[in-house]
PDB file of C-alpha atoms in Angstrom:
ATOM      1  CA  UNK A   1     -14.917  33.635 -19.216  1.00 36.00           C
ATOM      2  CA  UNK A   2     -11.540  31.889 -18.705  1.00 35.00           C
ATOM      3  CA  UNK A   3     -12.315  31.216 -15.450  1.00 37.00           C
ATOM      4  CA  UNK A   4     -15.213  28.856 -16.698  1.00 33.00           C
ATOM      5  CA  UNK A   5     -12.934  27.445 -19.116  1.00 31.00           C
ATOM      6  CA  UNK A   6     -10.561  26.696 -17.166  1.00 36.00           C
ATOM      7  CA  UNK A   7     -12.768  24.961 -14.701  1.00 34.00           C
ATOM      8  CA  UNK A   8     -14.345  22.960 -17.642  1.00 34.00           C
ATOM      9  CA  UNK A   9     -10.399  22.060 -18.874  1.00 37.00           C
ATOM     10  CA  UNK A  10      -9.770  20.995 -14.867  1.00 40.00           C
ATOM     11  CA  UNK A  11     -12.989  18.755 -14.928  1.00 38.00           C
ATOM     12  CA  UNK A  12     -12.036  17.073 -18.184  1.00 38.00           C
ATOM     13  CA  UNK A  13      -8.655  16.462 -16.939  1.00 42.00           C
ATOM     14  CA  UNK A  14      -9.877  15.281 -13.690  1.00 41.00           C
ATOM     15  CA  UNK A  15     -12.444  12.688 -15.171  1.00 38.00           C
ATOM     16  CA  UNK A  16      -9.615  11.603 -17.612  1.00 38.00           C
ATOM     17  CA  UNK A  17      -7.359  10.333 -15.097  1.00 44.00           C
ATOM     18  CA  UNK A  18     -10.253   9.492 -12.555  1.00 41.00           C
ATOM     19  CA  UNK A  19     -11.083   5.388 -12.605  1.00 38.00           C
ATOM     20  CA  UNK A  20     -13.716   4.283 -14.171  1.00 39.00           C
ATOM     21  CA  UNK A  21     -16.754   3.207 -12.318  1.00 38.00           C
ATOM     22  CA  UNK A  22     -16.901  -0.166 -12.934  1.00 40.00           C
ATOM     23  CA  UNK A  23     -12.710  -0.433 -11.648  1.00 59.00           C
ATOM     24  CA  UNK A  24     -13.812   0.372  -8.086  1.00 75.00           C
ATOM     25  CA  UNK A  25     -11.772  -0.391  -5.319  1.00 79.00           C
ATOM     26  CA  UNK A  26     -12.363  -3.678  -3.265  1.00 86.00           C
ATOM     27  CA  UNK A  27     -12.219  -1.930   0.572  1.00 83.00           C
ATOM     28  CA  UNK A  28     -13.123  -4.863   2.074  1.00 86.00           C
ATOM     29  CA  UNK A  29     -10.603  -7.404   0.666  1.00 91.00           C
ATOM     30  CA  UNK A  30      -7.687  -8.028   3.458  1.00 91.00           C
ATOM     31  CA  UNK A  31      -4.665  -6.247   3.511  1.00 92.00           C
ATOM     32  CA  UNK A  32      -1.301  -7.496   3.463  1.00 93.00           C
ATOM     33  CA  UNK A  33       2.197  -6.162   4.180  1.00 94.00           C
ATOM     34  CA  UNK A  34       5.884  -6.914   4.007  1.00 96.00           C
ATOM     35  CA  UNK A  35       8.621  -4.437   5.419  1.00 96.00           C
ATOM     36  CA  UNK A  36      12.331  -4.958   6.430  1.00 96.00           C
ATOM     37  CA  UNK A  37      11.344  -3.994  10.254  1.00 97.00           C
ATOM     38  CA  UNK A  38       7.637  -3.805  12.044  1.00 95.00           C
ATOM     39  CA  UNK A  39       7.230  -2.620  15.581  1.00 95.00           C
ATOM     40  CA  UNK A  40       3.783  -3.850  17.416  1.00 90.00           C
ATOM     41  CA  UNK A  41       2.697  -1.157  19.591  1.00 90.00           C
ATOM     42  CA  UNK A  42      -0.801  -3.050  20.853  1.00 86.00           C
ATOM     43  CA  UNK A  43      -1.434  -0.173  23.851  1.00 86.00           C
ATOM     44  CA  UNK A  44      -1.416   2.178  21.459  1.00 91.00           C
ATOM     45  CA  UNK A  45      -3.358   0.109  18.682  1.00 90.00           C
ATOM     46  CA  UNK A  46      -0.973   0.423  16.137  1.00 93.00           C
ATOM     47  CA  UNK A  47       1.816  -1.134  13.798  1.00 93.00           C
ATOM     48  CA  UNK A  48       5.096   1.101  12.533  1.00 96.00           C
ATOM     49  CA  UNK A  49       6.106  -0.777   9.463  1.00 97.00           C
ATOM     50  CA  UNK A  50       9.708   0.811   7.709  1.00 97.00           C
ATOM     51  CA  UNK A  51      12.623   0.169   5.672  1.00 96.00           C
ATOM     52  CA  UNK A  52      10.546   0.566   2.559  1.00 95.00           C
ATOM     53  CA  UNK A  53       7.102  -1.218   3.516  1.00 97.00           C
ATOM     54  CA  UNK A  54       4.591  -2.782   0.902  1.00 97.00           C
ATOM     55  CA  UNK A  55       1.029  -2.852   1.462  1.00 96.00           C
ATOM     56  CA  UNK A  56      -1.560  -4.731  -0.960  1.00 96.00           C
ATOM     57  CA  UNK A  57      -5.058  -4.826  -0.776  1.00 94.00           C
ATOM     58  CA  UNK A  58      -6.791  -6.467  -3.969  1.00 92.00           C
ATOM     59  CA  UNK A  59      -5.408  -4.681  -6.827  1.00 92.00           C
ATOM     60  CA  UNK A  60      -3.993  -1.647  -5.106  1.00 93.00           C
ATOM     61  CA  UNK A  61      -0.246  -1.254  -3.599  1.00 96.00           C
ATOM     62  CA  UNK A  62       1.013   1.330  -1.494  1.00 97.00           C
ATOM     63  CA  UNK A  63       5.030   1.634  -1.138  1.00 98.00           C
ATOM     64  CA  UNK A  64       6.169   4.210   1.368  1.00 98.00           C
ATOM     65  CA  UNK A  65       9.791   4.054   3.476  1.00 98.00           C
ATOM     66  CA  UNK A  66       7.660   4.253   7.010  1.00 98.00           C
ATOM     67  CA  UNK A  67       3.595   3.435   7.414  1.00 97.00           C
ATOM     68  CA  UNK A  68       2.020   3.768  10.777  1.00 97.00           C
ATOM     69  CA  UNK A  69      -1.415   0.927  10.962  1.00 95.00           C
ATOM     70  CA  UNK A  70      -3.960   1.997  13.212  1.00 94.00           C
ATOM     71  CA  UNK A  71      -6.144  -0.725  14.512  1.00 90.00           C
ATOM     72  CA  UNK A  72      -8.803  -1.628  16.766  1.00 86.00           C
ATOM     73  CA  UNK A  73      -8.749  -4.917  18.773  1.00 77.00           C
ATOM     74  CA  UNK A  74      -5.819  -5.908  20.663  1.00 71.00           C
ATOM     75  CA  UNK A  75      -3.684  -8.206  18.778  1.00 67.00           C
ATOM     76  CA  UNK A  76      -1.391  -9.563  21.349  1.00 67.00           C
ATOM     77  CA  UNK A  77      -3.616 -10.957  23.599  1.00 67.00           C
ATOM     78  CA  UNK A  78      -5.756 -13.023  21.319  1.00 67.00           C
ATOM     79  CA  UNK A  79      -8.510 -10.471  19.557  1.00 68.00           C
ATOM     80  CA  UNK A  80      -8.947  -9.455  15.952  1.00 75.00           C
ATOM     81  CA  UNK A  81      -7.384  -6.435  15.605  1.00 79.00           C
ATOM     82  CA  UNK A  82      -9.035  -4.369  12.440  1.00 85.00           C
ATOM     83  CA  UNK A  83      -7.201  -1.863  10.678  1.00 90.00           C
ATOM     84  CA  UNK A  84      -8.860   1.550  10.352  1.00 93.00           C
ATOM     85  CA  UNK A  85      -6.020   3.900   9.269  1.00 96.00           C
ATOM     86  CA  UNK A  86      -2.960   3.880   7.122  1.00 97.00           C
ATOM     87  CA  UNK A  87      -0.598   6.671   7.436  1.00 98.00           C
ATOM     88  CA  UNK A  88       2.599   6.413   4.989  1.00 98.00           C
ATOM     89  CA  UNK A  89       5.427   8.735   4.519  1.00 97.00           C
ATOM     90  CA  UNK A  90       8.701   8.805   2.443  1.00 96.00           C
ATOM     91  CA  UNK A  91       8.007   8.792  -1.169  1.00 96.00           C
ATOM     92  CA  UNK A  92       4.912   7.233  -1.212  1.00 98.00           C
ATOM     93  CA  UNK A  93       3.216   5.858  -4.367  1.00 97.00           C
ATOM     94  CA  UNK A  94       0.084   4.188  -4.757  1.00 95.00           C
ATOM     95  CA  UNK A  95      -0.548   1.990  -7.576  1.00 94.00           C
ATOM     96  CA  UNK A  96      -4.072   0.861  -9.065  1.00 88.00           C
ATOM     97  CA  UNK A  97      -4.147  -1.286 -12.588  1.00 87.00           C
ATOM     98  CA  UNK A  98      -4.782   1.862 -14.370  1.00 84.00           C
ATOM     99  CA  UNK A  99      -3.175   4.709 -12.289  1.00 88.00           C
ATOM    100  CA  UNK A 100      -0.518   5.381 -10.443  1.00 94.00           C
ATOM    101  CA  UNK A 101      -0.124   8.326  -7.578  1.00 94.00           C
ATOM    102  CA  UNK A 102       2.957   9.773  -5.742  1.00 96.00           C
ATOM    103  CA  UNK A 103       3.536  12.106  -2.917  1.00 96.00           C
ATOM    104  CA  UNK A 104       5.395  12.787   0.312  1.00 97.00           C
ATOM    105  CA  UNK A 105       2.885  11.393   2.316  1.00 97.00           C
ATOM    106  CA  UNK A 106      -0.505   9.355   2.430  1.00 97.00           C
ATOM    107  CA  UNK A 107      -3.128   8.589   4.531  1.00 97.00           C
ATOM    108  CA  UNK A 108      -5.696   5.835   3.769  1.00 96.00           C
ATOM    109  CA  UNK A 109      -8.904   6.214   5.956  1.00 96.00           C
ATOM    110  CA  UNK A 110     -10.476   2.881   5.589  1.00 94.00           C
ATOM    111  CA  UNK A 111     -13.475   3.927   6.820  1.00 93.00           C
ATOM    112  CA  UNK A 112     -14.209   6.714   4.458  1.00 95.00           C
ATOM    113  CA  UNK A 113     -12.660   4.872   1.635  1.00 94.00           C
ATOM    114  CA  UNK A 114     -10.659   7.479   0.473  1.00 95.00           C
ATOM    115  CA  UNK A 115      -6.583   7.821   0.208  1.00 95.00           C
ATOM    116  CA  UNK A 116      -5.189  11.451   0.538  1.00 96.00           C
ATOM    117  CA  UNK A 117      -1.750  12.073  -0.905  1.00 96.00           C
ATOM    118  CA  UNK A 118      -0.177  15.641   0.416  1.00 95.00           C
ATOM    119  CA  UNK A 119       3.405  17.023  -0.809  1.00 93.00           C
ATOM    120  CA  UNK A 120       4.429  16.834  -4.777  1.00 92.00           C
ATOM    121  CA  UNK A 121       1.486  14.955  -5.574  1.00 95.00           C
ATOM    122  CA  UNK A 122       1.758  13.329  -9.273  1.00 94.00           C
ATOM    123  CA  UNK A 123      -1.676  11.507 -10.640  1.00 92.00           C
ATOM    124  CA  UNK A 124      -0.970   9.598 -13.796  1.00 93.00           C
ATOM    125  CA  UNK A 125      -3.149   7.345 -15.833  1.00 89.00           C
ATOM    126  CA  UNK A 126      -1.467   6.811 -19.455  1.00 88.00           C
ATOM    127  CA  UNK A 127      -0.406   9.738 -20.879  1.00 88.00           C
ATOM    128  CA  UNK A 128      -2.434  11.584 -18.636  1.00 92.00           C
ATOM    129  CA  UNK A 129      -1.073  13.024 -15.463  1.00 92.00           C
ATOM    130  CA  UNK A 130      -2.073  15.773 -13.123  1.00 92.00           C
ATOM    131  CA  UNK A 131      -0.033  17.570 -10.444  1.00 93.00           C
ATOM    132  CA  UNK A 132      -0.355  19.622  -7.638  1.00 93.00           C
ATOM    133  CA  UNK A 133      -0.177  19.522  -3.655  1.00 93.00           C
ATOM    134  CA  UNK A 134      -3.226  17.679  -2.414  1.00 94.00           C
ATOM    135  CA  UNK A 135      -4.915  14.774  -3.841  1.00 94.00           C
ATOM    136  CA  UNK A 136      -7.893  13.170  -2.822  1.00 94.00           C
ATOM    137  CA  UNK A 137      -9.356   9.431  -4.417  1.00 90.00           C
ATOM    138  CA  UNK A 138     -12.324   8.416  -3.819  1.00 92.00           C
ATOM    139  CA  UNK A 139     -12.082   4.434  -4.214  1.00 89.00           C
ATOM    140  CA  UNK A 140     -15.978   3.902  -4.420  1.00 88.00           C
ATOM    141  CA  UNK A 141     -16.340   6.329  -7.262  1.00 88.00           C
ATOM    142  CA  UNK A 142     -13.076   6.673  -8.519  1.00 82.00           C
ATOM    143  CA  UNK A 143     -13.160  10.258  -8.332  1.00 87.00           C
ATOM    144  CA  UNK A 144      -9.917  11.877  -7.755  1.00 86.00           C
ATOM    145  CA  UNK A 145      -9.392  15.996  -6.932  1.00 90.00           C
ATOM    146  CA  UNK A 146      -6.195  17.344  -7.176  1.00 91.00           C
ATOM    147  CA  UNK A 147      -5.223  20.922  -5.357  1.00 90.00           C
ATOM    148  CA  UNK A 148      -2.745  23.075  -6.013  1.00 83.00           C
ATOM    149  CA  UNK A 149      -2.973  24.810  -2.903  1.00 71.00           C
ATOM    150  CA  UNK A 150       0.435  25.513  -0.933  1.00 63.00           C
ATOM    151  CA  UNK A 151       2.756  23.555  -3.112  1.00 57.00           C
ATOM    152  CA  UNK A 152       6.015  24.560  -4.916  1.00 56.00           C
ATOM    153  CA  UNK A 153       3.683  25.082  -7.932  1.00 54.00           C
ATOM    154  CA  UNK A 154       2.543  28.343  -6.846  1.00 67.00           C
ATOM    155  CA  UNK A 155      -0.853  27.181  -5.795  1.00 80.00           C
ATOM    156  CA  UNK A 156      -1.783  25.577  -9.468  1.00 88.00           C
ATOM    157  CA  UNK A 157      -2.271  22.855 -10.618  1.00 89.00           C
ATOM    158  CA  UNK A 158      -0.805  21.563 -13.582  1.00 89.00           C
ATOM    159  CA  UNK A 159      -0.934  18.562 -16.174  1.00 88.00           C
ATOM    160  CA  UNK A 160      -0.554  17.061 -19.784  1.00 90.00           C
ATOM    161  CA  UNK A 161      -3.951  15.116 -21.552  1.00 86.00           C
ATOM    162  CA  UNK A 162      -3.478  13.506 -24.362  1.00 85.00           C
ATOM    163  CA  UNK A 163      -5.392  14.147 -27.128  1.00 82.00           C
ATOM    164  CA  UNK A 164      -7.357  11.732 -30.069  1.00 80.00           C
ATOM    165  CA  UNK A 165      -4.843  11.278 -32.963  1.00 80.00           C
ATOM    166  CA  UNK A 166      -6.282  11.826 -36.316  1.00 80.00           C
ATOM    167  CA  UNK A 167      -5.962   9.644 -39.463  1.00 78.00           C
ATOM    168  CA  UNK A 168      -4.437  12.364 -42.152  1.00 67.00           C
TER     169      UNK A 168
END
């Protein structure tokens, strides 16, 4: 019975911090970046950005100390490169209009339209917060799943969520 109640509470909390379906992220929008330093490794199909990186796509922003963008196509020989994956490390923060997620590492898989964050993850929406070690956000559905395994929280997911105020 206790396990069932915990699962119900976790499902309610996860649903409370997941983005509403009508606020899906536009994964087809162009991706822009801003960084103090960029190194293009065209033969390997990657660009390494460092020094306080800002990546933007539609209404989503990712900030980190270092970002590696993996792409297909050749940028230097007149090709049309297309990003397929973004790996971020060092104080990774992803913000959307009503959410903020932070962690040590992040991977944005553009093909799967998912963001995975690892290491001391915190997801916040309004007064609701969820903490764990691994967060997976599906950008098509807005569903966020958090796992506590392997983290400093003893393998548990923790958090708080707001309750409706009563008129007295």
